[in-house]
Amino acid sequence: MSGIMTSPPLSSHSRFGQRIRRRYESQLNLLPRGIPDHAAMALAYDALQSQGLDASAALRTTRQLVLERLLVLDCDEQASLRQVTEAMTDLAEFALDKAFAVAHQVLDQSHGVPRTPSGERAELWIVGMGKLGARELNVSSDIDLIYVYDQDGETTGDAQGRGRISNQEYFAKAVRAIYGLIGDTTEHGFVFRVDLALRPNGNSGPPAVSLGALEEYFHVQGREWERFAWLKSRVVAPLNVVKDGSAQALRSVVLPFVFRRYLDYNVFDSLRILHRQIRDHASKRSTGRPERANDVKLSRGGIREIEFIVQLLQVVRGGQFPELRTRPTLGALPRLANAGLMPQATAQALAEAYVFLRRVEHRIQYLDDQQTHVLPTQDDDLNWIASALGYPSSCSFLHQLDTYRELVAQEFDILLGGGADKDCKGCNGAKPSSSAPGFDELLEQLPENFRARVAAWRDHPRVLALRDESRTRLIRLVARTAQWVREGTVSEEAAVRIADWIEPLLRRESYLALLLERPNVHERLLRLLGAARWPARYLLLHPGVIDELASSDMLEERFSAAEFEKELNHRRASLASTGEDDDETLLNLLRRAHHAEVFRTLARDLEGRLTVEEVADDLSSLAEAVLRVTTRWCWDRLKTRHRESPQFAIIAYGKLGGKELGYGSDLDIVFVYCDDDERAPEVYANLVRKLINWLTVKTGEGDVYEIDTALRPNGNAGLLITSFDAYANYQQQRGSNTAWTWEHQAMTRARFVLGDDALRQRFDAIRKAVIVAPRQAPDLKLEIDAMRNRVRAAHPTKAGQFDVKHSPGGMIDAEFAIQYLVLSQAAQHPELIDNVGNIALLERAETAGLLPAGVGHAAAGAYRELRRVQHRARLNEEPTQVPASELQEQSNAVLALWQAVFGTAGH
């Protein structure tokens, strides 16, 4: 009976594989079975050397064995993309390490050891760029290398003291020797094609550069495209340096060059130009060779566009989002999605496209071991690629290829496809020019008030100091703004305000780039500035927050304390992983996160998505989250801490206690502890001082909150932090040192905002005891009325005007009336004990029969409207005094409340 016919393995079609099997048939078994790794390569390399091959031949033969193995595993056994690329990366690292060792041994014999000024051996770091740095190397890829040594100096010379040369000369010889061992083509081929063009000053620069020279180059000459190149950089050899971490000094130089402190939209144009050059080059290569248009790397929708999408978002945001600083493309995509920089579905789709295109690329290269990314024109080769990817025919494969490339191209065009050039009719033709006529032509297009404001820029020093590129951006932004004013999209007042806002920021040119690249951000910013005056002041202090306007979902969301804390802790962990979590960095991280959340709430507020009460709830929740995070971080960094978790609590009073926090409100808080350890008073005092400093100190990013601790026992004369027992005794009138009536009024709005449940329960018990304590109602009335008169005398109102807070019938009257009702009636009416806010307490008091029918409800509505008027006036930087007739109804409702509670008219 004849044997069953079986199809040959898919890998057998590879002409490269056929050559390797013919030439190295007897040596294929030297590489242990499975995915090749460092250990397997070392065994094969040692075995080859034992057969008499020198280092050069052994490395090249090892390379051939590894690639033949990957061909089989990839095409016949469906190895994953990650397994293949990591094996290729391991091969590069292994080969470079061996070549490094050989080169140094020879050079040390001739010239001695290179020494630093302190006498230690100078180190050479081989920096892998691109896919090598990201551990995602192709099967037929070249490797982009940069050689950096730690310090200048001189070698010690040979055994007789001869042959001394500078460290730079020594390492230049090492670079040439390593290249010969890795990159030269011999009878055994090569190990890797080596490209050194990415080094400082390109091919005209020295083969190896000192760390100090590299840092100076970054500061003086470093170009935008080089930031993308260094994004994936990694020291790949020698392996002992990689393992002992001694090359970390390089990372401290590279990080601030790649990732800037502020959002950096200037890189859009740089990457767009780079992409255009690559496309132009690919187009020239395919002229007369139409088959080259099917380049899965460089053509439209290819691998390079996915990499550009990812790298652009990383470089723009990585300075503020340390979690984005990862090298592999597939590792970065989910991080971008988690940071809200692209939808999860988009990240997943781009990841699938990337894996598909990379697997296609590998099969193209398996055919002949050529560094090409162009689909073959021979039908049998194309059919083989389709089969090796699991497709029944080349037609179905090409259909899937087109689908993925179109997806990638669309996402690329959305992000970086030159959208800034087509957003504005009439501003495309703006040319870089330093002369006045450019501005004069622009001024003719502007409405009157906007024209007068922009005309002042003609001779403004900041405008004249702009680079031509940035001046062109400014002209185009102004022209686009004017177009929107003419179309009625935004108001002229908003246009004038954006001019006021942007003028002081002209030296920080990235904001011009941001607005030009993101027309949706530009338009939303104009609407926001047109809605009120205060936002412009806030944005001038914290301009980076305007990037929050790029999110289409932002206006529909609400503040989430859990997400806020999770994100901050995640960013701190990311900073810690790179050794960047120093105090200053964390202070700025807190400030940026806080300012961004305040701005999100402000944008939702001005767009009418939130009520005044919802704004106050979100701002209060944000303050509590900031207190929790800051306390945790300060405790972790407190050198004197004596326990894992502090037995410590924060009590909020005033606006935060009543959940009525506004923009720019300070925090009235009191600190207490419950800890019997003898070190506790000093430890918690240190914690509070550190906490207050972290919240109030002004850094380059501003501050977070002003802190007021005047409501602590004995006010400003008292201790900054108090034990829980002392706090309870003071509030509950035990001992000679006790609280005043106004402090008990404040207790009605007090709220526990930080600490464990046991401390919370203890505070709630203290607060309840204070509120329900027996009091003489007539005495209480007199004291509260006297306090109200003192407050009013300190805030006089002009005749015929009504101050929404301080005038008779204003907010203070309502608040004092509620406090009296709580302190005098809560013992008999426990529903008044809870700190549920003034409006809810008025409704409860009326329901309990403590107010005539309708009085509490009317006062609640009046109080809500007074808060709204106050809120809008502060947003627009207007006085809170209005003509008395405008709020007569609300004033009367509050005066009726005062009359019902105190039995006197509110004079």
JSON list of N, CA and C in Angstrom, two decimals, residues 253-316:
[
{"chain": "A", "resi": 253, "resn": "VAL", "atom": "N", "xyz": [19.84, 61.77, 30.93]},
{"chain": "A", "resi": 253, "resn": "VAL", "atom": "CA", "xyz": [20.12, 62.77, 29.90]},
{"chain": "A", "resi": 253, "resn": "VAL", "atom": "C", "xyz": [19.07, 62.69, 28.79]},
{"chain": "A", "resi": 254, "resn": "VAL", "atom": "N", "xyz": [18.66, 61.48, 28.45]},
{"chain": "A", "resi": 254, "resn": "VAL", "atom": "CA", "xyz": [17.74, 61.27, 27.33]},
{"chain": "A", "resi": 254, "resn": "VAL", "atom": "C", "xyz": [16.31, 61.70, 27.68]},
{"chain": "A", "resi": 255, "resn": "LEU", "atom": "N", "xyz": [15.85, 61.35, 28.86]},
{"chain": "A", "resi": 255, "resn": "LEU", "atom": "CA", "xyz": [14.44, 61.60, 29.21]},
{"chain": "A", "resi": 255, "resn": "LEU", "atom": "C", "xyz": [14.02, 63.06, 29.04]},
{"chain": "A", "resi": 256, "resn": "PRO", "atom": "N", "xyz": [14.76, 64.04, 29.61]},
{"chain": "A", "resi": 256, "resn": "PRO", "atom": "CA", "xyz": [14.30, 65.42, 29.44]},
{"chain": "A", "resi": 256, "resn": "PRO", "atom": "C", "xyz": [14.41, 65.93, 28.01]},
{"chain": "A", "resi": 257, "resn": "PHE", "atom": "N", "xyz": [15.22, 65.28, 27.18]},
{"chain": "A", "resi": 257, "resn": "PHE", "atom": "CA", "xyz": [15.29, 65.67, 25.77]},
{"chain": "A", "resi": 257, "resn": "PHE", "atom": "C", "xyz": [14.07, 65.17, 25.02]},
{"chain": "A", "resi": 258, "resn": "VAL", "atom": "N", "xyz": [13.67, 63.94, 25.28]},
{"chain": "A", "resi": 258, "resn": "VAL", "atom": "CA", "xyz": [12.53, 63.34, 24.56]},
{"chain": "A", "resi": 258, "resn": "VAL", "atom": "C", "xyz": [11.21, 63.88, 25.07]},
{"chain": "A", "resi": 259, "resn": "PHE", "atom": "N", "xyz": [11.08, 63.95, 26.39]},
{"chain": "A", "resi": 259, "resn": "PHE", "atom": "CA", "xyz": [9.80, 64.31, 27.00]},
{"chain": "A", "resi": 259, "resn": "PHE", "atom": "C", "xyz": [9.92, 65.68, 27.67]},
{"chain": "A", "resi": 260, "resn": "ARG", "atom": "N", "xyz": [9.13, 66.62, 27.18]},
{"chain": "A", "resi": 260, "resn": "ARG", "atom": "CA", "xyz": [9.18, 67.98, 27.71]},
{"chain": "A", "resi": 260, "resn": "ARG", "atom": "C", "xyz": [8.19, 68.16, 28.84]},
{"chain": "A", "resi": 261, "resn": "ARG", "atom": "N", "xyz": [8.45, 69.16, 29.66]},
{"chain": "A", "resi": 261, "resn": "ARG", "atom": "CA", "xyz": [7.63, 69.39, 30.83]},
{"chain": "A", "resi": 261, "resn": "ARG", "atom": "C", "xyz": [6.20, 69.79, 30.46]},
{"chain": "A", "resi": 262, "resn": "TYR", "atom": "N", "xyz": [6.06, 70.56, 29.38]},
{"chain": "A", "resi": 262, "resn": "TYR", "atom": "CA", "xyz": [4.74, 71.01, 28.96]},
{"chain": "A", "resi": 262, "resn": "TYR", "atom": "C", "xyz": [4.27, 70.17, 27.78]},
{"chain": "A", "resi": 263, "resn": "LEU", "atom": "N", "xyz": [2.96, 70.18, 27.56]},
{"chain": "A", "resi": 263, "resn": "LEU", "atom": "CA", "xyz": [2.40, 69.55, 26.37]},
{"chain": "A", "resi": 263, "resn": "LEU", "atom": "C", "xyz": [3.07, 70.17, 25.15]},
{"chain": "A", "resi": 264, "resn": "ASP", "atom": "N", "xyz": [3.54, 69.32, 24.25]},
{"chain": "A", "resi": 264, "resn": "ASP", "atom": "CA", "xyz": [4.45, 69.79, 23.22]},
{"chain": "A", "resi": 264, "resn": "ASP", "atom": "C", "xyz": [3.88, 69.50, 21.83]},
{"chain": "A", "resi": 265, "resn": "TYR", "atom": "N", "xyz": [3.07, 70.42, 21.33]},
{"chain": "A", "resi": 265, "resn": "TYR", "atom": "CA", "xyz": [2.45, 70.22, 20.02]},
{"chain": "A", "resi": 265, "resn": "TYR", "atom": "C", "xyz": [3.34, 70.72, 18.88]},
{"chain": "A", "resi": 266, "resn": "ASN", "atom": "N", "xyz": [4.50, 71.30, 19.19]},
{"chain": "A", "resi": 266, "resn": "ASN", "atom": "CA", "xyz": [5.41, 71.69, 18.12]},
{"chain": "A", "resi": 266, "resn": "ASN", "atom": "C", "xyz": [5.87, 70.48, 17.30]},
{"chain": "A", "resi": 267, "resn": "VAL", "atom": "N", "xyz": [5.85, 69.31, 17.93]},
{"chain": "A", "resi": 267, "resn": "VAL", "atom": "CA", "xyz": [6.36, 68.12, 17.24]},
{"chain": "A", "resi": 267, "resn": "VAL", "atom": "C", "xyz": [5.45, 67.67, 16.11]},
{"chain": "A", "resi": 268, "resn": "PHE", "atom": "N", "xyz": [4.21, 68.14, 16.07]},
{"chain": "A", "resi": 268, "resn": "PHE", "atom": "CA", "xyz": [3.32, 67.73, 14.99]},
{"chain": "A", "resi": 268, "resn": "PHE", "atom": "C", "xyz": [3.92, 68.07, 13.63]},
{"chain": "A", "resi": 269, "resn": "ASP", "atom": "N", "xyz": [4.34, 69.31, 13.47]},
{"chain": "A", "resi": 269, "resn": "ASP", "atom": "CA", "xyz": [4.91, 69.71, 12.18]},
{"chain": "A", "resi": 269, "resn": "ASP", "atom": "C", "xyz": [6.19, 68.94, 11.88]},
{"chain": "A", "resi": 270, "resn": "SER", "atom": "N", "xyz": [7.00, 68.71, 12.90]},
{"chain": "A", "resi": 270, "resn": "SER", "atom": "CA", "xyz": [8.26, 67.99, 12.68]},
{"chain": "A", "resi": 270, "resn": "SER", "atom": "C", "xyz": [8.00, 66.58, 12.18]},
{"chain": "A", "resi": 271, "resn": "LEU", "atom": "N", "xyz": [7.06, 65.90, 12.82]},
{"chain": "A", "resi": 271, "resn": "LEU", "atom": "CA", "xyz": [6.77, 64.53, 12.40]},
{"chain": "A", "resi": 271, "resn": "LEU", "atom": "C", "xyz": [6.05, 64.51, 11.06]},
{"chain": "A", "resi": 272, "resn": "ARG", "atom": "N", "xyz": [5.23, 65.52, 10.82]},
{"chain": "A", "resi": 272, "resn": "ARG", "atom": "CA", "xyz": [4.54, 65.60, 9.53]},
{"chain": "A", "resi": 272, "resn": "ARG", "atom": "C", "xyz": [5.55, 65.77, 8.40]},
{"chain": "A", "resi": 273, "resn": "ILE", "atom": "N", "xyz": [6.56, 66.63, 8.61]},
{"chain": "A", "resi": 273, "resn": "ILE", "atom": "CA", "xyz": [7.59, 66.84, 7.60]},
{"chain": "A", "resi": 273, "resn": "ILE", "atom": "C", "xyz": [8.39, 65.56, 7.39]},
{"chain": "A", "resi": 274, "resn": "LEU", "atom": "N", "xyz": [8.75, 64.89, 8.51]},
{"chain": "A", "resi": 274, "resn": "LEU", "atom": "CA", "xyz": [9.51, 63.65, 8.41]},
{"chain": "A", "resi": 274, "resn": "LEU", "atom": "C", "xyz": [8.72, 62.60, 7.63]},
{"chain": "A", "resi": 275, "resn": "HIS", "atom": "N", "xyz": [7.43, 62.49, 7.94]},
{"chain": "A", "resi": 275, "resn": "HIS", "atom": "CA", "xyz": [6.59, 61.52, 7.24]},
{"chain": "A", "resi": 275, "resn": "HIS", "atom": "C", "xyz": [6.49, 61.86, 5.76]},
{"chain": "A", "resi": 276, "resn": "ARG", "atom": "N", "xyz": [6.38, 63.16, 5.45]},
{"chain": "A", "resi": 276, "resn": "ARG", "atom": "CA", "xyz": [6.29, 63.56, 4.06]},
{"chain": "A", "resi": 276, "resn": "ARG", "atom": "C", "xyz": [7.57, 63.20, 3.31]},
{"chain": "A", "resi": 277, "resn": "GLN", "atom": "N", "xyz": [8.72, 63.38, 3.96]},
{"chain": "A", "resi": 277, "resn": "GLN", "atom": "CA", "xyz": [9.98, 63.02, 3.33]},
{"chain": "A", "resi": 277, "resn": "GLN", "atom": "C", "xyz": [10.06, 61.52, 3.06]},
{"chain": "A", "resi": 278, "resn": "ILE", "atom": "N", "xyz": [9.59, 60.73, 4.02]},
{"chain": "A", "resi": 278, "resn": "ILE", "atom": "CA", "xyz": [9.60, 59.28, 3.83]},
{"chain": "A", "resi": 278, "resn": "ILE", "atom": "C", "xyz": [8.68, 58.88, 2.69]},
{"chain": "A", "resi": 279, "resn": "ARG", "atom": "N", "xyz": [7.48, 59.47, 2.67]},
{"chain": "A", "resi": 279, "resn": "ARG", "atom": "CA", "xyz": [6.55, 59.19, 1.59]},
{"chain": "A", "resi": 279, "resn": "ARG", "atom": "C", "xyz": [7.14, 59.60, 0.24]},
{"chain": "A", "resi": 280, "resn": "ASP", "atom": "N", "xyz": [7.77, 60.78, 0.18]},
{"chain": "A", "resi": 280, "resn": "ASP", "atom": "CA", "xyz": [8.37, 61.24, -1.07]},
{"chain": "A", "resi": 280, "resn": "ASP", "atom": "C", "xyz": [9.47, 60.30, -1.53]},
{"chain": "A", "resi": 281, "resn": "HIS", "atom": "N", "xyz": [10.26, 59.84, -0.56]},
{"chain": "A", "resi": 281, "resn": "HIS", "atom": "CA", "xyz": [11.35, 58.92, -0.90]},
{"chain": "A", "resi": 281, "resn": "HIS", "atom": "C", "xyz": [10.78, 57.61, -1.44]},
{"chain": "A", "resi": 282, "resn": "ALA", "atom": "N", "xyz": [9.73, 57.12, -0.77]},
{"chain": "A", "resi": 282, "resn": "ALA", "atom": "CA", "xyz": [9.10, 55.88, -1.23]},
{"chain": "A", "resi": 282, "resn": "ALA", "atom": "C", "xyz": [8.50, 56.07, -2.62]},
{"chain": "A", "resi": 283, "resn": "SER", "atom": "N", "xyz": [7.92, 57.24, -2.85]},
{"chain": "A", "resi": 283, "resn": "SER", "atom": "CA", "xyz": [7.32, 57.52, -4.17]},
{"chain": "A", "resi": 283, "resn": "SER", "atom": "C", "xyz": [8.38, 57.54, -5.26]},
{"chain": "A", "resi": 284, "resn": "LYS", "atom": "N", "xyz": [9.54, 58.16, -4.97]},
{"chain": "A", "resi": 284, "resn": "LYS", "atom": "CA", "xyz": [10.62, 58.21, -5.96]},
{"chain": "A", "resi": 284, "resn": "LYS", "atom": "C", "xyz": [11.14, 56.81, -6.26]},
{"chain": "A", "resi": 285, "resn": "ARG", "atom": "N", "xyz": [11.24, 56.00, -5.22]},
{"chain": "A", "resi": 285, "resn": "ARG", "atom": "CA", "xyz": [11.73, 54.64, -5.41]},
{"chain": "A", "resi": 285, "resn": "ARG", "atom": "C", "xyz": [10.79, 53.81, -6.28]},
{"chain": "A", "resi": 286, "resn": "SER", "atom": "N", "xyz": [9.49, 54.14, -6.21]},
{"chain": "A", "resi": 286, "resn": "SER", "atom": "CA", "xyz": [8.51, 53.35, -6.96]},
{"chain": "A", "resi": 286, "resn": "SER", "atom": "C", "xyz": [8.24, 53.92, -8.35]},
{"chain": "A", "resi": 287, "resn": "THR", "atom": "N", "xyz": [8.89, 55.04, -8.68]},
{"chain": "A", "resi": 287, "resn": "THR", "atom": "CA", "xyz": [8.70, 55.61, -10.01]},
{"chain": "A", "resi": 287, "resn": "THR", "atom": "C", "xyz": [9.23, 54.63, -11.05]},
{"chain": "A", "resi": 288, "resn": "GLY", "atom": "N", "xyz": [8.38, 54.23, -11.98]},
{"chain": "A", "resi": 288, "resn": "GLY", "atom": "CA", "xyz": [8.75, 53.23, -12.97]},
{"chain": "A", "resi": 288, "resn": "GLY", "atom": "C", "xyz": [8.79, 51.83, -12.42]},
{"chain": "A", "resi": 289, "resn": "ARG", "atom": "N", "xyz": [8.56, 51.69, -11.12]},
{"chain": "A", "resi": 289, "resn": "ARG", "atom": "CA", "xyz": [8.51, 50.36, -10.47]},
{"chain": "A", "resi": 289, "resn": "ARG", "atom": "C", "xyz": [7.24, 50.30, -9.64]},
{"chain": "A", "resi": 290, "resn": "PRO", "atom": "N", "xyz": [6.06, 50.19, -10.28]},
{"chain": "A", "resi": 290, "resn": "PRO", "atom": "CA", "xyz": [4.78, 50.27, -9.57]},
{"chain": "A", "resi": 290, "resn": "PRO", "atom": "C", "xyz": [4.63, 49.24, -8.46]},
{"chain": "A", "resi": 291, "resn": "GLU", "atom": "N", "xyz": [5.35, 48.12, -8.56]},
{"chain": "A", "resi": 291, "resn": "GLU", "atom": "CA", "xyz": [5.21, 47.10, -7.52]},
{"chain": "A", "resi": 291, "resn": "GLU", "atom": "C", "xyz": [5.70, 47.60, -6.17]},
{"chain": "A", "resi": 292, "resn": "ARG", "atom": "N", "xyz": [6.60, 48.63, -6.19]},
{"chain": "A", "resi": 292, "resn": "ARG", "atom": "CA", "xyz": [7.13, 49.14, -4.92]},
{"chain": "A", "resi": 292, "resn": "ARG", "atom": "C", "xyz": [6.11, 49.99, -4.17]},
{"chain": "A", "resi": 293, "resn": "ALA", "atom": "N", "xyz": [4.99, 50.28, -4.79]},
{"chain": "A", "resi": 293, "resn": "ALA", "atom": "CA", "xyz": [3.94, 51.00, -4.08]},
{"chain": "A", "resi": 293, "resn": "ALA", "atom": "C", "xyz": [3.31, 50.14, -3.00]},
{"chain": "A", "resi": 294, "resn": "ASN", "atom": "N", "xyz": [3.49, 48.81, -3.09]},
{"chain": "A", "resi": 294, "resn": "ASN", "atom": "CA", "xyz": [2.93, 47.89, -2.10]},
{"chain": "A", "resi": 294, "resn": "ASN", "atom": "C", "xyz": [3.97, 47.63, -1.01]},
{"chain": "A", "resi": 295, "resn": "ASP", "atom": "N", "xyz": [4.41, 48.70, -0.37]},
{"chain": "A", "resi": 295, "resn": "ASP", "atom": "CA", "xyz": [5.38, 48.62, 0.73]},
{"chain": "A", "resi": 295, "resn": "ASP", "atom": "C", "xyz": [4.61, 48.61, 2.04]},
{"chain": "A", "resi": 296, "resn": "VAL", "atom": "N", "xyz": [4.65, 47.49, 2.75]},
{"chain": "A", "resi": 296, "resn": "VAL", "atom": "CA", "xyz": [3.83, 47.37, 3.96]},
{"chain": "A", "resi": 296, "resn": "VAL", "atom": "C", "xyz": [4.39, 48.20, 5.11]},
{"chain": "A", "resi": 297, "resn": "LYS", "atom": "N", "xyz": [5.59, 48.73, 4.96]},
{"chain": "A", "resi": 297, "resn": "LYS", "atom": "CA", "xyz": [6.16, 49.58, 6.01]},
{"chain": "A", "resi": 297, "resn": "LYS", "atom": "C", "xyz": [5.96, 51.06, 5.71]},
{"chain": "A", "resi": 298, "resn": "LEU", "atom": "N", "xyz": [6.35, 51.48, 4.48]},
{"chain": "A", "resi": 298, "resn": "LEU", "atom": "CA", "xyz": [6.44, 52.91, 4.20]},
{"chain": "A", "resi": 298, "resn": "LEU", "atom": "C", "xyz": [5.27, 53.47, 3.42]},
{"chain": "A", "resi": 299, "resn": "SER", "atom": "N", "xyz": [4.50, 52.64, 2.75]},
{"chain": "A", "resi": 299, "resn": "SER", "atom": "CA", "xyz": [3.37, 53.16, 1.97]},
{"chain": "A", "resi": 299, "resn": "SER", "atom": "C", "xyz": [2.24, 53.61, 2.88]},
{"chain": "A", "resi": 300, "resn": "ARG", "atom": "N", "xyz": [1.25, 54.26, 2.30]},
{"chain": "A", "resi": 300, "resn": "ARG", "atom": "CA", "xyz": [0.10, 54.75, 3.07]},
{"chain": "A", "resi": 300, "resn": "ARG", "atom": "C", "xyz": [-0.56, 53.60, 3.83]},
{"chain": "A", "resi": 301, "resn": "GLY", "atom": "N", "xyz": [-0.82, 53.84, 5.12]},
{"chain": "A", "resi": 301, "resn": "GLY", "atom": "CA", "xyz": [-1.44, 52.82, 5.95]},
{"chain": "A", "resi": 301, "resn": "GLY", "atom": "C", "xyz": [-0.49, 51.73, 6.38]},
{"chain": "A", "resi": 302, "resn": "GLY", "atom": "N", "xyz": [0.82, 51.99, 6.28]},
{"chain": "A", "resi": 302, "resn": "GLY", "atom": "CA", "xyz": [1.79, 50.96, 6.62]},
{"chain": "A", "resi": 302, "resn": "GLY", "atom": "C", "xyz": [2.24, 51.00, 8.08]},
{"chain": "A", "resi": 303, "resn": "ILE", "atom": "N", "xyz": [3.24, 50.16, 8.37]},
{"chain": "A", "resi": 303, "resn": "ILE", "atom": "CA", "xyz": [3.74, 50.01, 9.74]},
{"chain": "A", "resi": 303, "resn": "ILE", "atom": "C", "xyz": [4.22, 51.35, 10.29]},
{"chain": "A", "resi": 304, "resn": "ARG", "atom": "N", "xyz": [4.92, 52.12, 9.45]},
{"chain": "A", "resi": 304, "resn": "ARG", "atom": "CA", "xyz": [5.50, 53.37, 9.92]},
{"chain": "A", "resi": 304, "resn": "ARG", "atom": "C", "xyz": [4.42, 54.33, 10.40]},
{"chain": "A", "resi": 305, "resn": "GLU", "atom": "N", "xyz": [3.25, 54.34, 9.78]},
{"chain": "A", "resi": 305, "resn": "GLU", "atom": "CA", "xyz": [2.19, 55.27, 10.21]},
{"chain": "A", "resi": 305, "resn": "GLU", "atom": "C", "xyz": [1.63, 54.88, 11.57]},
{"chain": "A", "resi": 306, "resn": "ILE", "atom": "N", "xyz": [1.55, 53.58, 11.85]},
{"chain": "A", "resi": 306, "resn": "ILE", "atom": "CA", "xyz": [1.14, 53.16, 13.21]},
{"chain": "A", "resi": 306, "resn": "ILE", "atom": "C", "xyz": [2.17, 53.64, 14.22]},
{"chain": "A", "resi": 307, "resn": "GLU", "atom": "N", "xyz": [3.45, 53.44, 13.89]},
{"chain": "A", "resi": 307, "resn": "GLU", "atom": "CA", "xyz": [4.52, 53.87, 14.81]},
{"chain": "A", "resi": 307, "resn": "GLU", "atom": "C", "xyz": [4.49, 55.38, 15.01]},
{"chain": "A", "resi": 308, "resn": "PHE", "atom": "N", "xyz": [4.23, 56.14, 13.95]},
{"chain": "A", "resi": 308, "resn": "PHE", "atom": "CA", "xyz": [4.16, 57.59, 14.08]},
{"chain": "A", "resi": 308, "resn": "PHE", "atom": "C", "xyz": [2.99, 58.01, 14.96]},
{"chain": "A", "resi": 309, "resn": "ILE", "atom": "N", "xyz": [1.84, 57.39, 14.80]},
{"chain": "A", "resi": 309, "resn": "ILE", "atom": "CA", "xyz": [0.68, 57.71, 15.64]},
{"chain": "A", "resi": 309, "resn": "ILE", "atom": "C", "xyz": [1.04, 57.54, 17.11]},
{"chain": "A", "resi": 310, "resn": "VAL", "atom": "N", "xyz": [1.63, 56.39, 17.41]},
{"chain": "A", "resi": 310, "resn": "VAL", "atom": "CA", "xyz": [1.96, 56.07, 18.80]},
{"chain": "A", "resi": 310, "resn": "VAL", "atom": "C", "xyz": [3.04, 57.01, 19.34]},
{"chain": "A", "resi": 311, "resn": "GLN", "atom": "N", "xyz": [4.11, 57.19, 18.57]},
{"chain": "A", "resi": 311, "resn": "GLN", "atom": "CA", "xyz": [5.22, 57.99, 19.05]},
{"chain": "A", "resi": 311, "resn": "GLN", "atom": "C", "xyz": [4.84, 59.46, 19.22]},
{"chain": "A", "resi": 312, "resn": "LEU", "atom": "N", "xyz": [4.00, 59.95, 18.34]},
{"chain": "A", "resi": 312, "resn": "LEU", "atom": "CA", "xyz": [3.59, 61.35, 18.45]},
{"chain": "A", "resi": 312, "resn": "LEU", "atom": "C", "xyz": [2.85, 61.58, 19.76]},
{"chain": "A", "resi": 313, "resn": "LEU", "atom": "N", "xyz": [1.90, 60.73, 20.09]},
{"chain": "A", "resi": 313, "resn": "LEU", "atom": "CA", "xyz": [1.15, 60.89, 21.34]},
{"chain": "A", "resi": 313, "resn": "LEU", "atom": "C", "xyz": [2.06, 60.69, 22.55]},
{"chain": "A", "resi": 314, "resn": "GLN", "atom": "N", "xyz": [3.03, 59.79, 22.43]},
{"chain": "A", "resi": 314, "resn": "GLN", "atom": "CA", "xyz": [3.96, 59.59, 23.53]},
{"chain": "A", "resi": 314, "resn": "GLN", "atom": "C", "xyz": [4.82, 60.82, 23.77]},
{"chain": "A", "resi": 315, "resn": "VAL", "atom": "N", "xyz": [5.36, 61.39, 22.69]},
{"chain": "A", "resi": 315, "resn": "VAL", "atom": "CA", "xyz": [6.26, 62.54, 22.84]},
{"chain": "A", "resi": 315, "resn": "VAL", "atom": "C", "xyz": [5.49, 63.77, 23.32]},
{"chain": "A", "resi": 316, "resn": "VAL", "atom": "N", "xyz": [4.27, 63.98, 22.79]},
{"chain": "A", "resi": 316, "resn": "VAL", "atom": "CA", "xyz": [3.48, 65.14, 23.18]},
{"chain": "A", "resi": 316, "resn": "VAL", "atom": "C", "xyz": [3.09, 65.06, 24.65]}
]
